[in-house]
């Protein structure tokens, strides 16, 4: 599409404003993590790495990170297995009620987190009689992490269709060989992208975590939340936030590259 | 019936010129195939039916097909879109399960077998190459999953690629090839397995005219050299006529006519075949009575009809003739098509070579009174007068 010079100027300005609105606050967080002033006097008069050193030796932070990673991994693995199976069932087989099932699968991501949280907590405590633990948190996360895996995989399955698998069977490969040599390799990118997104979702979840975790279990976002209001902890919280900003970029970048990569590979 | 080893079929002496032997050496050497009986048809279909869907939306894609495909034959399934050609092919390959009927390959009933248990290979309409594998890995795939040793696999793959003149592109991905190159990779990938039967679903459909004609010649040459049975699907009647040993004309999930190109073209069995293969030039009912002096439905091919201005001297005495007015003149380069409304009521198309005439000359014929004449031997009755649908 061709735009007039004025049109382009306006668009560029709008884009600049939008990006600035999102990224300036993040930049401030990162800069403040080096701000020598405990109350974040702006502009910073001198810089220090003191807060970063403090975080490195803070056991609360370390435990919270560990918990988050554990929950994230369990939730991701569960989501990948279930989401992939569901995608296969819904993309490759026709059965009664298929349409309704496909809506039910994606619903958890549309539901307000607080509703999911409440429902899961009630289910665990009242119906199942399960004690809340790190596992209940992970399973709860899996309910919505599964959706992103499912969405990625089913999109790929729909796009690639079944001709490659038919060609494989035609050339003499049985079902398992076809899966190993054709279906899975074609799906790998979508699976990895889905897994990274799922892990990301789990990693910064708060509402569901709060209501399905037992008192002693603290994930990183919850630790931040708890320490946000304590003035003497502010610099440490700020460093954690800065780390998270930098860390989030990695899976996002990777999943985008994977998606792009496999799109070109999938084109025939 | 005695079982003859199929080594015979691969005998280089039987499989064409020396050049072919070098090019397609990978495909024509060794490997006896034990469970094959040369006297039996390569493919036998009996009462084959396939219904998609249920209830009011059910479609009978294949509605009762009986067909014997001879060993080493080039058989074409020709028919309009939706006539069931692809479905027949998919039934033979094993991608669809027949609703009724049986499929035999070399005398063995495979109706219920999975695709990987059938000794056929398919060249798909969209080629269905594996996008994540190199050209070499694509071609070697069938050998790999059949556990052929690494060294033999490499040499056979290379020979097959050389056979389709792509030996130098083995490291590319399918996405980096042109349409014609992909088509040849698909062909090599199927042929390298030395199947008894090769199924091709409009393999030339995506190619431009020039490449298409070139590939028609190559495909036919390869088929002669390797002696594999080809079942070839197309909806292009010219392609069918030039390539096939026999043609099965499909309509509505049934075979309307099975015969050689000459049979189908010169002696169409039904009005549908007359219309689909070539231009339908039908005379029936009153027009037939008046022009031909007989009842029934008759077909005369356009190139058999000569056309003169009405005031020119009359034609030879034994010719059939009819007068009419030129409604349409279509200049097609080497020839011109005249659509003539006969006084007797029907209209006929006459194809005249532009030997003396040019486009401006033929245009002058529009609206003129003309006389058509042809040798009565070229009149072909296409269906029983009782069952033929009456035109006009
Ligand atoms: N999987 C399917 N489900 C439902 N109907 C189908 C299916 N496959 C084919 N059909 C129907 O069966 C009929 C025959 O289809 P088929 O693909 O065999 O036609 P074709 O002769 O190959 O046509 P074309 O020249 O367009 O490829 C069509 O009416 C088609 O709509
Ligand atoms: Mg088709």
XYZ file of C-alpha atoms and ligand atoms in Angstrom:
692
model
C 0.000 0.000 0.000
C 1.266 3.426 -0.866
C 0.697 6.310 1.511
C 1.008 10.015 0.969
C 3.912 11.777 2.657
C 1.586 13.250 5.257
C -0.039 9.901 5.886
C 3.329 8.354 6.519
C 4.363 11.110 8.915
C 1.191 10.723 10.938
C 1.557 6.954 11.059
C 5.186 7.180 12.124
C 4.328 9.658 14.875
C 1.485 7.482 16.146
C 3.698 4.432 16.176
C 6.461 6.331 17.992
C 4.040 7.553 20.639
C 2.587 4.103 21.171
C 5.969 2.452 21.502
C 7.223 5.202 23.811
C 4.217 4.767 26.059
C 4.985 1.066 26.423
C 8.744 1.096 26.597
C 9.708 4.287 28.467
C 8.360 2.975 31.794
C 10.240 -0.278 31.242
C 13.400 1.647 30.502
C 12.915 3.628 33.714
C 12.680 0.368 35.652
C 15.944 -0.864 34.205
C 17.735 2.441 34.802
C 16.383 2.683 38.339
C 17.804 -0.695 39.194
C 21.188 1.067 39.066
C 19.936 4.218 40.800
C 21.977 4.886 43.921
C 19.064 6.693 45.547
C 16.879 4.424 47.682
C 13.766 6.443 46.784
C 14.523 6.561 43.070
C 15.260 10.260 42.823
C 14.937 11.163 39.158
C 17.124 11.787 37.283
C 19.592 9.468 39.054
C 22.498 11.420 40.473
C 24.816 8.438 40.757
C 24.710 4.794 39.714
C 25.434 1.662 41.695
C 25.331 -2.130 41.392
C 24.534 -2.493 45.074
C 20.906 -3.509 44.547
C 21.899 -6.174 42.046
C 24.349 -7.649 44.542
C 21.666 -7.584 47.203
C 19.255 -9.497 45.005
C 21.875 -12.092 44.199
C 22.194 -12.950 47.868
C 18.498 -12.659 48.741
C 17.181 -16.127 49.651
C 13.539 -15.058 49.301
C 14.071 -14.130 45.695
C 16.041 -17.255 44.977
C 13.369 -19.539 46.392
C 10.616 -17.690 44.537
C 12.478 -18.058 41.247
C 12.962 -21.753 41.868
C 9.286 -22.241 42.658
C 8.254 -20.331 39.540
C 10.529 -22.393 37.334
C 9.276 -25.653 38.838
C 5.658 -24.687 38.421
C 6.342 -23.411 34.916
C 8.064 -26.592 33.805
C 5.412 -28.931 35.147
C 2.622 -26.789 33.728
C 4.367 -26.583 30.346
C 5.000 -30.303 30.031
C 1.408 -31.079 30.992
C 0.118 -28.437 28.589
C 2.261 -29.686 25.700
C 1.116 -33.278 26.083
C -2.576 -32.522 26.543
C -2.715 -29.625 24.079
C -1.055 -31.663 21.334
C -3.308 -34.660 21.842
C -6.374 -32.434 21.788
C -5.209 -30.671 18.643
C -4.723 -33.997 16.894
C -8.106 -35.265 17.971
C -9.871 -32.117 16.820
C -7.939 -31.585 13.588
C -7.761 -35.133 12.311
C -10.900 -36.895 13.507
C -14.548 -36.149 13.191
C -16.757 -37.107 16.084
C -20.002 -36.035 17.625
C -19.709 -32.689 19.400
C -16.370 -31.741 17.903
C -17.344 -28.087 17.501
C -18.413 -27.761 21.131
C -15.242 -29.424 22.368
C -13.067 -27.019 20.407
C -14.835 -24.079 22.077
C -14.520 -25.687 25.503
C -10.788 -26.140 25.012
C -10.080 -22.464 24.382
C -12.537 -21.123 26.932
C -10.078 -21.112 29.913
C -8.031 -18.372 28.278
C -11.089 -16.189 27.809
C -12.466 -16.676 31.321
C -11.535 -14.052 33.913
C -8.579 -15.368 35.921
C -10.384 -14.810 39.177
C -13.210 -17.125 38.095
C -10.815 -19.882 37.084
C -8.971 -19.374 40.348
C -12.097 -19.652 42.439
C -13.364 -22.687 40.560
C -10.089 -24.571 40.807
C -9.658 -23.788 44.479
C -13.145 -25.064 45.230
C -12.570 -28.142 43.119
C -9.301 -29.010 44.847
C -10.475 -28.385 48.352
C -14.114 -29.402 48.308
C -14.557 -32.070 45.639
C -11.181 -33.666 45.256
C -10.028 -33.201 48.807
C -6.518 -32.480 47.611
C -4.239 -30.424 49.800
C -2.952 -27.308 48.090
C 0.683 -27.649 47.066
C 3.072 -26.662 44.350
C 1.407 -29.380 42.236
C -2.056 -27.882 42.458
C -0.550 -24.601 41.242
C 1.108 -26.326 38.295
C -2.019 -28.238 37.318
C -4.073 -25.065 37.518
C -1.614 -23.246 35.296
C -1.768 -26.090 32.819
C -5.480 -25.441 32.213
C -4.777 -22.206 30.389
C -1.223 -22.982 29.214
C -2.739 -25.895 27.317
C -4.722 -23.446 25.216
C -1.703 -21.732 23.692
C -0.087 -25.063 22.862
C -3.350 -26.311 21.389
C -3.775 -23.162 19.295
C -0.258 -23.355 17.895
C -0.431 -27.032 17.083
C -3.890 -27.037 15.548
C -3.006 -24.080 13.339
C -0.006 -25.990 12.059
C -1.967 -29.202 11.572
C -4.665 -27.403 9.621
C -2.148 -25.646 7.433
C 0.012 -28.638 6.594
C -2.949 -30.913 5.992
C -2.519 -34.645 5.626
C -0.912 -34.977 2.207
C 2.632 -35.279 3.557
C 1.483 -38.076 5.856
C -0.331 -39.775 3.008
C 2.794 -39.545 0.881
C 4.765 -41.137 3.687
C 2.321 -44.036 4.019
C 2.285 -44.376 0.254
C 6.061 -44.778 0.265
C 5.793 -47.646 2.733
C 6.046 -46.051 6.181
C 3.761 -47.358 8.930
C 1.949 -45.027 11.309
C 4.716 -44.713 13.869
C 7.443 -44.150 11.283
C 5.312 -41.500 9.611
C 4.878 -39.719 12.928
C 8.592 -39.894 13.689
C 9.863 -38.798 10.286
C 7.135 -36.514 8.951
C 4.418 -35.430 11.374
C 6.622 -34.592 14.333
C 9.353 -32.736 12.418
C 6.699 -30.622 10.715
C 5.162 -29.914 14.106
C 8.337 -29.261 16.075
C 8.418 -25.514 15.530
C 4.812 -25.068 16.562
C 5.354 -27.231 19.649
C 8.398 -25.258 20.789
C 6.701 -21.932 20.188
C 3.661 -23.141 22.121
C 5.804 -24.427 24.967
C 7.692 -21.145 25.300
C 4.466 -19.167 25.373
C 2.984 -21.576 27.910
C 5.997 -21.223 30.170
C 5.780 -17.455 29.894
C 2.100 -17.490 30.802
C 2.728 -19.624 33.840
C 5.729 -17.597 34.918
C 3.850 -14.335 35.422
C 0.520 -15.663 36.621
C -0.723 -14.214 39.920
C -4.450 -14.589 40.471
C -4.746 -18.340 39.976
C -1.486 -18.919 41.817
C -2.652 -16.944 44.844
C -5.757 -19.030 45.249
C -4.304 -22.468 44.520
C -1.003 -22.182 46.393
C -0.662 -23.090 50.066
C 0.692 -20.388 52.383
C 4.412 -21.241 52.194
C 4.615 -21.448 48.387
C 5.621 -18.176 46.743
C 6.262 -17.711 43.049
C 8.275 -14.784 41.779
C 5.362 -12.543 40.750
C 3.789 -13.080 44.138
C 7.032 -12.310 45.904
C 7.224 -9.053 43.969
C 3.662 -8.247 44.829
C 4.236 -8.878 48.518
C 7.359 -6.715 48.593
C 6.076 -3.912 46.430
C 4.593 -2.012 49.346
C 7.625 -2.280 51.609
C 9.679 0.899 51.037
C 13.000 -0.609 52.088
C 12.550 -3.468 49.621
C 11.763 -1.170 46.689
C 15.230 -1.192 45.086
C 15.421 -4.983 45.261
C 11.960 -5.365 43.695
C 13.050 -3.006 41.000
C 16.053 -5.135 40.139
C 13.890 -8.263 39.934
C 11.548 -6.430 37.592
C 14.451 -5.342 35.419
C 15.695 -8.919 35.209
C 12.244 -10.093 34.222
C 12.019 -7.499 31.449
C 15.269 -8.743 29.994
C 14.348 -12.405 30.446
C 10.930 -12.096 28.798
C 12.548 -10.923 25.617
C 14.315 -14.250 25.112
C 11.364 -16.672 24.838
C 9.373 -14.120 22.874
C 12.181 -13.684 20.377
C 12.733 -17.436 20.151
C 9.075 -18.291 19.650
C 8.753 -15.662 16.937
C 11.804 -16.993 15.153
C 10.546 -20.554 15.428
C 7.152 -19.619 14.096
C 8.670 -17.723 11.170
C 11.162 -20.485 10.450
C 8.638 -23.230 10.261
C 6.262 -21.149 8.233
C 8.772 -20.968 5.419
C 9.707 -24.604 5.846
C 6.049 -25.568 5.725
C 5.402 -23.750 2.520
C 5.264 -26.069 -0.434
C -1.362 -70.141 -13.758
C 2.427 -70.242 -13.538
C 4.233 -67.564 -11.632
C 6.857 -65.969 -13.758
C 9.527 -63.994 -11.985
C 9.079 -60.341 -12.716
C 12.739 -59.991 -13.509
C 11.421 -60.268 -17.044
C 9.708 -56.965 -16.733
C 12.931 -55.276 -15.828
C 14.999 -56.883 -18.545
C 16.984 -54.018 -20.057
C 16.599 -55.606 -23.477
C 12.881 -55.060 -23.259
C 13.040 -51.643 -21.837
C 14.104 -49.433 -24.610
C 17.095 -47.596 -26.017
C 20.568 -47.572 -24.499
C 20.257 -43.986 -23.375
C 17.189 -44.926 -21.417
C 19.027 -47.788 -19.844
C 21.718 -45.479 -18.609
C 19.326 -42.829 -17.400
C 16.849 -45.100 -15.768
C 19.254 -47.848 -14.864
C 18.224 -47.487 -11.250
C 14.694 -48.285 -12.168
C 15.104 -51.135 -14.605
C 17.652 -53.377 -12.926
C 17.362 -56.564 -10.852
C 15.025 -57.164 -7.907
C 12.632 -59.976 -8.704
C 9.242 -59.436 -7.136
C 7.945 -62.819 -6.039
C 4.179 -62.563 -5.480
C 3.381 -61.316 -8.953
C 1.629 -63.144 -11.715
C 2.337 -61.728 -15.140
C -0.873 -63.091 -16.634
C -3.086 -61.255 -14.171
C -4.040 -57.635 -14.634
C -1.941 -55.222 -12.623
C -5.111 -53.749 -11.161
C -8.570 -55.252 -11.062
C -11.519 -53.243 -9.759
C -14.865 -54.939 -9.286
C -18.074 -53.147 -8.328
C -16.051 -50.405 -6.682
C -18.100 -47.819 -4.808
C -17.288 -44.948 -2.533
C -19.885 -42.898 -0.716
C -18.935 -39.781 1.227
C -21.181 -38.542 3.991
C -24.516 -39.914 5.109
C -28.185 -39.124 4.729
C -29.307 -36.438 2.319
C -25.772 -35.032 1.920
C -24.297 -38.354 0.792
C -22.239 -38.220 -2.392
C -21.537 -41.300 -4.467
C -18.105 -40.239 -5.657
C -17.516 -43.642 -7.220
C -20.700 -45.403 -8.248
C -19.793 -48.871 -9.437
C -16.544 -49.162 -11.362
C -15.275 -52.351 -13.024
C -11.848 -52.016 -14.551
C -8.880 -54.183 -15.497
C -5.581 -52.404 -15.964
C -3.088 -54.490 -17.876
C 0.460 -54.987 -16.774
C 2.719 -52.274 -18.184
C -0.181 -50.299 -19.558
C -0.558 -46.507 -19.642
C -4.169 -46.049 -18.660
C -5.728 -42.619 -18.359
C -8.754 -41.706 -16.281
C -10.332 -38.802 -18.123
C -13.362 -36.903 -16.970
C -14.765 -33.579 -15.831
C -14.196 -32.093 -12.397
C -15.955 -34.064 -9.689
C -16.387 -37.205 -11.774
C -14.552 -39.357 -9.240
C -11.109 -39.773 -10.812
C -9.146 -38.763 -7.745
C -11.340 -40.899 -5.533
C -10.662 -43.991 -7.658
C -6.946 -43.298 -7.404
C -7.142 -42.796 -3.640
C -9.056 -46.043 -3.308
C -6.363 -47.910 -5.233
C -3.593 -46.289 -3.161
C -5.463 -47.070 0.053
C -6.141 -43.556 1.352
C -9.872 -44.169 1.250
C -11.739 -47.271 2.266
C -14.129 -48.627 -0.367
C -17.817 -48.586 0.560
C -18.311 -51.676 -1.603
C -16.416 -53.703 -4.173
C -12.920 -55.109 -4.364
C -9.472 -53.945 -5.412
C -6.874 -56.451 -6.551
C -3.256 -55.687 -7.287
C -1.502 -58.391 -9.285
C -4.177 -60.862 -8.302
C -3.979 -60.113 -4.563
C -7.016 -58.642 -2.851
C -5.841 -55.451 -1.111
C -9.240 -53.873 -0.494
C -8.690 -53.746 3.269
C -4.956 -53.175 3.345
C -3.239 -50.005 4.535
C -1.435 -47.820 1.982
C 1.992 -48.992 3.176
C 0.998 -52.596 2.505
C 0.246 -51.960 -1.165
C 2.835 -52.101 -3.910
C 1.767 -48.859 -5.546
C 3.230 -45.379 -5.411
C 1.518 -42.093 -6.038
C 2.542 -38.836 -7.647
C 0.241 -36.354 -5.973
C -1.410 -33.446 -7.695
C 0.366 -30.994 -5.387
C 3.423 -33.298 -5.278
C 3.251 -33.596 -1.457
C 7.012 -33.383 -1.095
C 8.309 -33.327 2.473
C 9.143 -29.659 3.046
C 11.598 -30.355 5.867
C 13.784 -32.723 3.850
C 16.287 -32.149 1.079
C 15.503 -33.366 -2.424
C 17.793 -36.352 -1.888
C 16.076 -37.293 1.384
C 12.694 -36.938 -0.281
C 13.652 -39.318 -3.058
C 15.371 -41.739 -0.696
C 12.465 -41.807 1.750
C 10.771 -44.928 0.423
C 14.064 -46.842 0.501
C 14.830 -45.568 3.982
C 11.549 -46.708 5.521
C 11.888 -50.046 3.757
C 15.275 -50.487 5.411
C 17.336 -50.526 2.228
C 21.033 -50.266 3.126
C 22.687 -46.889 3.176
C 25.009 -47.485 0.243
C 22.373 -48.937 -2.055
C 19.992 -46.201 -1.022
C 22.473 -43.493 -1.927
C 23.255 -44.953 -5.331
C 19.647 -45.663 -6.266
C 18.570 -42.217 -5.120
C 21.296 -40.573 -7.132
C 20.444 -42.604 -10.211
C 16.758 -41.782 -9.893
C 17.584 -38.096 -9.562
C 19.864 -38.275 -12.582
C 17.027 -40.028 -14.397
C 14.856 -36.957 -14.032
C 17.869 -34.704 -14.666
C 17.969 -33.263 -11.162
C 21.189 -34.932 -10.032
C 22.758 -31.562 -9.258
C 19.944 -30.270 -7.023
C 19.956 -32.991 -4.375
C 20.806 -30.637 -1.519
C 17.984 -28.197 -2.138
C 14.751 -28.042 -0.196
C 11.503 -28.463 -2.168
C 10.667 -24.804 -1.516
C 13.753 -23.850 -3.531
C 12.626 -25.624 -6.702
C 10.473 -24.561 -9.623
C 7.138 -26.248 -10.279
C 8.520 -28.477 -13.000
C 11.474 -29.501 -10.848
C 9.194 -30.390 -7.943
C 7.115 -32.449 -10.282
C 10.168 -34.411 -11.330
C 11.272 -34.910 -7.719
C 7.832 -36.340 -6.981
C 8.209 -38.661 -9.953
C 11.694 -39.797 -8.913
C 10.517 -40.314 -5.326
C 7.828 -42.689 -6.543
C 9.843 -44.481 -9.236
C 12.882 -45.183 -7.076
C 10.841 -47.789 -5.204
C 10.151 -49.721 -8.405
C 6.454 -50.119 -7.672
C 4.308 -52.379 -9.797
C 1.888 -49.564 -10.343
C 2.349 -45.822 -10.426
C -0.675 -43.612 -9.797
C -0.465 -40.053 -11.096
C -3.106 -37.483 -10.179
C -2.973 -34.643 -12.704
C 0.775 -34.413 -12.231
C 1.109 -31.836 -14.988
C -1.801 -29.672 -13.927
C 0.342 -26.967 -12.345
C 2.779 -26.583 -15.212
C 2.682 -24.084 -18.040
C 1.849 -25.289 -21.514
C 5.394 -25.575 -22.815
C 6.699 -27.498 -19.819
C 3.567 -29.562 -19.798
C 4.072 -30.767 -23.346
C 7.704 -31.497 -22.625
C 6.835 -33.488 -19.499
C 4.146 -35.423 -21.396
C 6.805 -36.701 -23.754
C 9.217 -37.471 -20.917
C 6.627 -39.251 -18.804
C 5.621 -41.412 -21.707
C 9.269 -42.235 -22.452
C 9.945 -43.134 -18.822
C 6.877 -45.335 -18.714
C 8.003 -47.222 -21.803
C 11.484 -47.692 -20.444
C 10.633 -48.871 -16.941
C 7.593 -50.849 -18.030
C 5.634 -49.879 -14.924
C 1.855 -49.734 -15.108
C 0.750 -46.089 -15.085
C -2.697 -44.938 -14.051
C -2.823 -41.304 -15.019
C -5.562 -38.862 -14.114
C -6.302 -35.806 -16.198
C -9.200 -33.706 -17.305
C -7.320 -32.556 -20.381
C -8.591 -34.579 -23.309
C -5.637 -33.757 -25.548
C -3.225 -34.996 -22.901
C -5.245 -38.186 -22.584
C -5.328 -38.767 -26.337
C -1.589 -38.261 -26.835
C -0.284 -40.287 -23.899
C -2.537 -43.244 -23.238
C -2.657 -46.848 -24.339
C -6.259 -46.818 -23.179
C -8.591 -44.174 -21.819
C -11.373 -44.616 -19.295
C -13.809 -41.745 -19.667
C -15.452 -40.951 -16.328
C -18.697 -39.207 -15.571
C -20.637 -39.149 -12.343
C -18.493 -41.816 -10.709
C -18.912 -44.286 -13.573
C -16.880 -45.307 -16.581
C -18.727 -44.114 -19.673
C -16.336 -45.687 -22.125
C -13.091 -47.644 -22.000
C -10.964 -47.885 -25.108
C -7.960 -46.699 -27.077
C -7.580 -43.053 -27.963
C -8.878 -43.806 -31.448
C -11.896 -45.679 -30.038
C -12.835 -42.914 -27.689
C -12.299 -40.131 -30.176
C -13.602 -41.647 -33.373
C -16.211 -43.995 -31.979
C -17.609 -42.313 -28.861
C -20.056 -44.649 -27.164
C -22.316 -42.042 -25.609
C -23.237 -38.419 -26.231
C -21.273 -37.540 -23.094
C -18.063 -39.029 -24.475
C -18.658 -37.401 -27.852
C -19.022 -34.064 -26.091
C -16.222 -34.398 -23.576
C -13.577 -35.808 -25.889
C -13.404 -33.304 -28.689
C -16.230 -31.049 -29.796
C -19.646 -32.555 -29.620
C -21.052 -32.358 -33.119
C -24.322 -34.200 -32.726
C -27.199 -34.687 -35.098
C -30.315 -36.244 -33.656
C -34.066 -36.408 -34.058
C -35.529 -34.474 -36.969
C -32.185 -32.991 -38.019
C -30.666 -36.475 -38.305
C -33.628 -37.700 -40.330
C -33.406 -34.775 -42.683
C -29.643 -34.562 -43.174
C -28.597 -38.187 -42.800
C -31.852 -39.875 -43.716
C -31.748 -42.032 -40.580
C -32.836 -41.777 -36.976
C -30.696 -41.918 -33.844
C -27.965 -39.686 -32.500
C -24.902 -39.280 -34.687
C -21.565 -37.575 -34.233
C -19.308 -36.081 -36.917
C -15.921 -34.702 -35.843
C -15.386 -31.040 -36.889
C -12.170 -31.747 -38.824
C -14.017 -34.273 -41.033
C -16.388 -31.606 -42.313
C -15.539 -29.438 -45.275
C -17.110 -26.066 -45.823
C -17.854 -24.202 -49.083
C -19.788 -21.112 -49.928
C -23.236 -22.194 -51.059
C -22.840 -20.751 -54.561
C -19.633 -22.656 -55.267
C -19.828 -25.842 -57.329
C -21.384 -28.786 -55.494
C -19.228 -31.381 -53.787
C -18.496 -34.921 -54.825
C -21.612 -36.939 -55.293
C -21.115 -39.487 -52.538
C -20.630 -36.838 -49.859
C -23.267 -36.039 -47.326
C -24.113 -32.376 -47.466
C -26.155 -29.837 -45.591
C -26.675 -26.115 -46.005
C -26.813 -23.429 -43.370
C -25.640 -20.017 -42.184
C -22.312 -19.275 -40.456
C -23.114 -17.983 -36.980
C -19.609 -17.812 -35.527
C -16.062 -17.701 -36.872
C -13.241 -18.501 -34.429
C -9.745 -18.028 -35.731
C -7.348 -20.350 -33.836
C -4.118 -19.732 -35.711
C -3.425 -22.794 -37.835
C -7.139 -23.422 -38.350
C -10.539 -21.769 -38.143
C -13.672 -23.059 -36.417
C -16.963 -22.269 -38.115
C -20.189 -22.688 -36.175
C -22.950 -23.272 -38.709
C -26.703 -23.223 -38.037
C -28.139 -25.825 -40.377
C -31.394 -25.235 -42.222
C -32.400 -28.625 -40.845
C -32.322 -27.267 -37.311
C -29.117 -28.415 -35.546
C -25.789 -26.642 -35.583
C -22.410 -28.146 -36.471
C -18.835 -27.039 -36.014
C -16.481 -27.350 -38.978
C -12.739 -27.063 -38.524
C -10.841 -25.846 -41.583
C -7.055 -25.628 -41.887
C -5.917 -22.144 -42.840
C -3.974 -23.305 -45.869
C -4.821 -20.439 -48.206
C -6.832 -18.195 -45.941
C -5.858 -15.597 -43.375
C -7.808 -14.204 -40.451
C -9.348 -11.380 -42.488
C -10.503 -13.826 -45.164
C -12.258 -16.138 -42.740
C -14.015 -13.259 -41.009
C -15.825 -12.531 -44.267
C -17.662 -15.863 -43.838
C -19.702 -14.620 -40.910
C -23.410 -14.607 -41.802
C -22.813 -16.207 -45.213
C -24.768 -19.171 -46.535
C -22.513 -22.234 -46.733
C -22.647 -25.882 -47.645
C -21.094 -28.472 -45.319
C -20.123 -31.860 -46.659
C -18.438 -34.948 -45.304
C -17.877 -38.599 -46.009
C -20.683 -40.690 -44.454
C -18.044 -43.091 -43.104
C -17.221 -40.450 -40.486
C -20.721 -40.511 -39.073
C -20.705 -42.386 -35.775
C -23.804 -43.457 -33.944
C -23.269 -42.533 -30.317
C -26.184 -44.098 -28.469
C -29.297 -46.158 -28.889
C -32.033 -43.894 -30.304
C -34.354 -45.173 -27.585
C -32.124 -44.117 -24.720
C -30.469 -41.075 -26.229
C -31.645 -37.780 -24.814
C -33.343 -35.930 -27.649
C -31.717 -32.687 -28.600
C -33.987 -29.719 -29.366
N -13.503 -36.322 1.362
C -14.640 -36.061 0.696
N -15.790 -35.798 1.365
C -16.934 -35.554 0.713
N -17.064 -35.532 -0.621
C -15.976 -35.791 -1.358
C -14.705 -36.060 -0.739
N -13.800 -36.269 -1.709
C -14.465 -36.144 -2.872
N -15.770 -35.855 -2.669
C -16.790 -35.668 -3.711
O -16.729 -36.778 -4.582
C -16.894 -36.365 -5.918
C -15.728 -36.848 -6.742
O -14.565 -36.182 -6.326
P -13.142 -36.420 -6.981
O -12.160 -35.640 -6.195
O -12.899 -37.877 -7.101
O -13.323 -35.781 -8.418
P -12.266 -35.607 -9.599
O -12.805 -36.351 -10.755
O -10.914 -35.958 -9.129
O -12.366 -34.062 -9.905
P -11.212 -33.003 -10.275
O -10.952 -33.129 -11.722
O -11.840 -31.689 -9.943
O -10.014 -33.301 -9.412
C -17.065 -34.869 -5.897
O -18.434 -34.585 -5.977
C -16.517 -34.461 -4.560
O -17.183 -33.332 -4.081
Mg -9.096 -34.820 -8.753
